[in-house]
CSV table of C-alpha atoms and ligand atoms in Angstrom, one decimal:
chain,number,residue,atom,x,y,z
W,1,MET,CA,-5.8,15.3,-1.2
W,2,ASP,CA,-2.9,17.3,0.0
W,3,VAL,CA,-2.6,15.8,3.4
W,4,THR,CA,0.4,14.8,5.6
W,5,LEU,CA,0.0,12.3,8.4
W,6,THR,CA,2.3,11.6,11.3
W,7,THR,CA,2.6,8.3,13.1
W,8,ALA,CA,4.9,7.3,16.0
W,9,ARG,CA,7.9,6.7,13.7
W,10,LEU,CA,6.8,7.8,10.2
W,11,VAL,CA,5.6,10.7,8.1
W,12,LEU,CA,3.0,9.9,5.4
W,13,ARG,CA,3.1,12.7,2.9
W,14,GLN,CA,2.1,13.3,-0.7
W,15,PRO,CA,4.4,11.8,-3.4
W,16,VAL,CA,6.6,14.3,-5.2
W,17,MET,CA,8.8,13.9,-8.4
W,18,SER,CA,12.0,13.8,-6.3
W,19,ASP,CA,10.7,10.5,-4.9
W,20,ALA,CA,11.4,8.8,-8.2
W,21,GLU,CA,14.9,7.6,-7.6
W,22,ARG,CA,14.2,5.8,-4.3
W,23,ILE,CA,10.9,4.4,-5.6
W,24,ALA,CA,12.7,3.0,-8.6
W,25,ARG,CA,15.5,1.6,-6.4
W,26,PHE,CA,13.1,-0.2,-4.0
W,27,LEU,CA,10.5,-1.4,-6.5
W,28,ASP,CA,13.1,-2.9,-8.9
W,29,ASN,CA,13.1,-5.9,-6.6
W,30,PHE,CA,11.0,-9.0,-7.4
W,31,ALA,CA,10.5,-9.7,-3.7
W,32,VAL,CA,8.4,-6.5,-3.6
W,33,SER,CA,6.9,-6.3,-7.1
W,34,GLY,CA,6.1,-10.0,-7.2
W,35,ASN,CA,3.6,-9.4,-4.4
W,36,LEU,CA,1.9,-6.5,-6.2
W,37,SER,CA,-0.7,-6.5,-9.0
W,38,ARG,CA,0.2,-3.4,-10.9
W,39,VAL,CA,4.0,-3.0,-10.7
W,40,PRO,CA,6.2,-4.4,-13.6
W,41,TYR,CA,9.5,-6.0,-13.1
W,42,PRO,CA,12.1,-4.9,-13.9
W,43,TYR,CA,11.1,-1.4,-12.7
W,44,ARG,CA,13.0,1.6,-14.1
W,45,LEU,CA,13.4,5.3,-13.2
W,46,ALA,CA,11.1,6.1,-16.1
W,47,ASP,CA,8.4,3.9,-14.6
W,48,ALA,CA,8.6,5.8,-11.3
W,49,LYS,CA,8.6,9.2,-13.1
W,50,GLY,CA,5.6,8.2,-15.3
W,51,TRP,CA,3.7,7.0,-12.2
W,52,LEU,CA,4.5,10.2,-10.2
W,53,ARG,CA,3.3,12.4,-13.1
W,54,THR,CA,-0.2,10.9,-12.6
W,55,TRP,CA,-0.4,12.3,-9.0
W,56,ARG,CA,-2.5,15.5,-8.4
W,57,PRO,CA,-2.9,17.4,-5.1
W,58,ASP,CA,-6.7,17.6,-5.6
W,59,THR,CA,-7.7,13.9,-5.7
W,60,PRO,CA,-10.5,12.6,-3.5
W,61,PRO,CA,-9.6,10.5,-0.5
W,62,GLY,CA,-10.3,7.3,-2.4
W,63,GLU,CA,-7.5,8.1,-4.9
W,64,THR,CA,-5.0,9.6,-2.5
W,65,GLY,CA,-1.6,8.0,-1.8
W,66,PHE,CA,1.2,8.6,0.6
W,67,SER,CA,4.9,8.3,0.4
W,68,ILE,CA,6.1,6.7,3.6
W,69,GLN,CA,9.0,8.7,5.0
W,70,LEU,CA,11.2,7.5,7.8
W,71,PRO,CA,12.8,10.6,9.3
W,72,GLY,CA,16.6,10.5,8.9
W,73,GLU,CA,16.3,7.9,6.1
W,74,GLY,CA,13.9,9.1,3.5
W,75,LEU,CA,11.2,7.4,1.5
W,76,ILE,CA,10.8,3.7,2.4
W,77,GLY,CA,7.5,2.8,0.8
W,78,HIS,CA,4.0,3.7,-0.2
W,79,VAL,CA,0.4,3.3,1.0
W,80,GLY,CA,-2.5,4.5,-1.1
W,81,PHE,CA,-6.1,4.2,-2.1
W,82,HIS,CA,-7.5,3.7,-5.6
W,83,ASN,CA,-10.9,2.9,-7.1
W,84,ASP,CA,-11.4,-0.5,-8.7
W,85,VAL,CA,-14.4,-2.7,-9.7
W,86,GLU,CA,-14.7,-3.8,-6.0
W,87,GLY,CA,-14.8,-0.1,-4.8
W,88,THR,CA,-12.1,1.8,-3.0
W,89,VAL,CA,-9.0,-0.4,-2.4
W,90,ILE,CA,-6.0,0.1,-0.2
W,91,GLY,CA,-2.6,-1.1,-1.4
W,92,TYR,CA,0.9,-0.7,0.0
W,93,TRP,CA,4.6,-1.7,-0.3
W,94,LEU,CA,7.6,-1.3,1.9
W,95,ALA,CA,11.3,-1.4,0.8
W,96,GLN,CA,12.8,-4.8,1.7
W,97,PRO,CA,15.6,-3.4,4.0
W,98,PHE,CA,12.8,-2.1,6.3
W,99,TRP,CA,10.7,-5.3,6.6
W,100,SER,CA,9.7,-6.9,9.9
W,101,ARG,CA,10.0,-3.9,12.1
W,102,GLY,CA,6.3,-3.1,12.2
W,103,PHE,CA,6.6,-0.1,9.8
W,104,MET,CA,3.8,-1.2,7.5
W,105,SER,CA,1.4,-2.0,10.3
W,106,GLU,CA,2.0,1.5,11.5
W,107,ALA,CA,1.6,3.1,8.1
W,108,VAL,CA,-1.6,1.2,7.2
W,109,ARG,CA,-3.1,2.0,10.6
W,110,GLY,CA,-2.4,5.7,10.0
W,111,ALA,CA,-3.8,5.6,6.5
W,112,LEU,CA,-7.0,3.7,7.6
W,113,ASP,CA,-7.6,6.1,10.5
W,114,TRP,CA,-7.3,9.0,8.1
W,115,TYR,CA,-9.5,7.4,5.4
W,116,PHE,CA,-12.4,6.5,7.7
W,117,THR,CA,-12.3,9.9,9.4
W,118,ALA,CA,-12.1,11.9,6.1
W,119,THR,CA,-14.9,10.0,4.4
W,120,GLN,CA,-18.3,8.5,5.2
W,121,ALA,CA,-17.3,5.2,3.6
W,122,ASP,CA,-18.8,2.0,5.2
W,123,VAL,CA,-16.3,-0.4,3.6
W,124,LEU,CA,-12.8,-0.6,2.1
W,125,ALA,CA,-11.5,-3.4,-0.1
W,126,SER,CA,-8.1,-5.0,-0.3
W,127,GLY,CA,-6.6,-8.5,-0.6
W,128,VAL,CA,-3.3,-10.4,-1.0
W,129,PHE,CA,-1.8,-13.0,-3.3
W,130,HIS,CA,-2.4,-16.4,-1.6
W,131,PHE,CA,1.3,-16.7,-0.5
W,132,ASN,CA,1.5,-13.2,1.2
W,133,LYS,CA,1.2,-14.2,4.8
W,134,PRO,CA,2.8,-11.0,6.3
W,135,SER,CA,0.4,-8.8,4.4
W,136,LEU,CA,-2.6,-10.9,5.4
W,137,ALA,CA,-1.4,-10.7,9.0
W,138,ILE,CA,-1.4,-6.9,8.8
W,139,GLN,CA,-4.9,-6.8,7.3
W,140,LYS,CA,-6.3,-9.2,9.9
W,141,LYS,CA,-4.8,-7.1,12.7
W,142,MET,CA,-6.6,-4.1,11.3
W,143,GLY,CA,-10.0,-5.9,11.2
W,144,PHE,CA,-10.1,-7.0,7.5
W,145,THR,CA,-11.9,-10.2,6.8
W,146,GLU,CA,-11.7,-12.6,3.9
W,147,THR,CA,-14.6,-12.3,1.4
W,148,GLY,CA,-13.5,-14.8,-1.2
W,149,LEU,CA,-10.9,-16.0,-3.7
W,150,SER,CA,-10.3,-14.5,-7.1
W,151,SER,CA,-7.5,-14.5,-9.6
W,152,ARG,CA,-5.5,-11.4,-10.4
W,153,LEU,CA,-2.9,-10.5,-13.0
W,154,CYS,CA,0.5,-9.9,-11.4
W,155,LEU,CA,2.4,-7.7,-13.9
W,156,ALA,CA,5.8,-8.6,-12.4
W,157,ARG,CA,5.1,-12.4,-12.7
W,158,GLY,CA,3.3,-12.0,-16.1
W,159,GLU,CA,0.6,-14.4,-14.9
W,160,GLU,CA,-2.7,-14.7,-13.1
W,161,VAL,CA,-2.2,-15.4,-9.4
W,162,ARG,CA,-4.7,-16.7,-6.9
W,163,HIS,CA,-5.9,-13.8,-4.7
W,164,ILE,CA,-7.5,-13.7,-1.3
W,165,ASP,CA,-10.1,-10.9,-1.4
W,166,THR,CA,-10.6,-8.9,1.8
W,167,GLN,CA,-12.6,-6.1,3.2
W,168,LEU,CA,-12.7,-3.8,6.2
W,169,THR,CA,-16.0,-2.4,7.4
W,170,ARG,CA,-16.2,0.9,9.3
W,171,THR,CA,-17.5,-1.0,12.3
W,172,ALA,CA,-14.5,-3.5,12.3
W,173,TRP,CA,-12.1,-0.6,11.8
W,174,ALA,CA,-13.4,1.2,14.9
W,175,ALA,CA,-13.4,-2.1,16.9
W,176,HIS,CA,-9.7,-2.8,16.0
W,177,ARG,CA,-8.3,0.7,16.8
F,201,COA,C1,4.1,-7.3,3.3
F,201,COA,C2,4.8,-6.0,3.8
F,201,COA,C3,4.0,-4.8,3.5
F,201,COA,C4,5.0,-6.2,5.3
F,201,COA,O1,5.6,-5.0,5.8
F,201,COA,P1,6.3,-5.0,7.3
F,201,COA,O2,6.6,-3.7,7.7
F,201,COA,O3,7.4,-6.0,7.2
F,201,COA,O4,5.1,-5.7,8.1
F,201,COA,P2,5.0,-5.5,9.7
F,201,COA,O5,6.3,-5.8,10.4
F,201,COA,O6,4.2,-4.3,10.1
F,201,COA,O7,3.9,-6.7,10.0
F,201,COA,C5,4.1,-8.0,9.4
F,201,COA,C6,3.2,-8.9,10.2
F,201,COA,O8,3.2,-10.2,9.5
F,201,COA,C7,3.6,-11.2,10.4
F,201,COA,N1,4.2,-12.3,9.7
F,201,COA,C8,5.4,-12.2,9.1
F,201,COA,N2,5.7,-13.4,8.4
F,201,COA,C9,4.6,-14.1,8.6
F,201,COA,C10,4.2,-15.4,8.2
F,201,COA,N3,5.0,-16.2,7.4
F,201,COA,N4,3.0,-15.9,8.5
F,201,COA,C11,2.1,-15.2,9.3
F,201,COA,N5,2.4,-13.9,9.7
F,201,COA,C12,3.6,-13.4,9.4
F,201,COA,C13,4.5,-10.5,11.4
F,201,COA,O9,4.5,-11.3,12.7
F,201,COA,C14,3.8,-9.2,11.6
F,201,COA,O10,2.6,-9.3,12.4
F,201,COA,P3,2.7,-8.8,14.0
F,201,COA,O11,3.1,-7.4,14.0
F,201,COA,O12,1.3,-9.1,14.5
F,201,COA,O13,3.8,-9.7,14.6
F,201,COA,C15,6.2,-5.9,3.1
F,201,COA,O14,6.9,-7.1,3.3
F,201,COA,C16,6.1,-5.6,1.7
F,201,COA,O15,6.0,-4.5,1.3
F,201,COA,N6,6.2,-6.7,0.8
F,201,COA,C17,6.2,-6.6,-0.6
F,201,COA,C18,4.9,-5.9,-1.2
F,201,COA,C19,3.7,-6.4,-0.6
F,201,COA,O16,3.6,-7.6,-0.2
F,201,COA,N7,2.7,-5.5,-0.4
F,201,COA,C20,1.4,-5.9,0.0
F,201,COA,C21,0.6,-6.5,-1.1
F,201,COA,S1,-1.0,-7.1,-0.5
């Protein structure tokens, strides 16, 4: 969907081809990609361009993604939804220079508020690799609960990694706003 969200410090807008250079710069970092399932390492400009080519302005909410823009700085990350075997999933990453300033909590909150307002969905899935305590902290703060353990391929690591599965119900989302 062609939607732009504004939070206290950030603008969440649709990805565009001119994002490719910053996406490639920030994702070509194992500290980021090693925490994600579907991002290879090393990560090249061609990877970013190929990924951006898949974006369409007319996608449903469950397949919508946002470039996270810090005014005065530019793109600093991404938060997006995709459909998987467990249903609609939220995923996100932030460029390492911007960690630990509450940016991703702010971006995820904005994206969740939009998703549960734009849809009738009762539940949203997510999860973290077992070592990703900051990401689990963000999800718990939003009302996600752990639903089990699984194993997931991490492209950057080239191996299966233990994964904590989580979900957020509409009721828990509303209670944690
Ligand atoms: C994980 C990531 C999104 C965090 O982004 P961020 O903007 O630094 O996160 P925030 O500052 O909003 O919040 C981090 C929270 O984790 C907490 N935290 C940090 N280290 C922690 C630890 N070792 N144990 C427990 N909690 C921790 C912080 O205290 C903070 O919670 P608080 O706001 O309640 O104090 C970012 O580091 C990132 O993109 N990493 C690589 C990709 C990734 O992991 N994506 C998510 C895949 S599931």
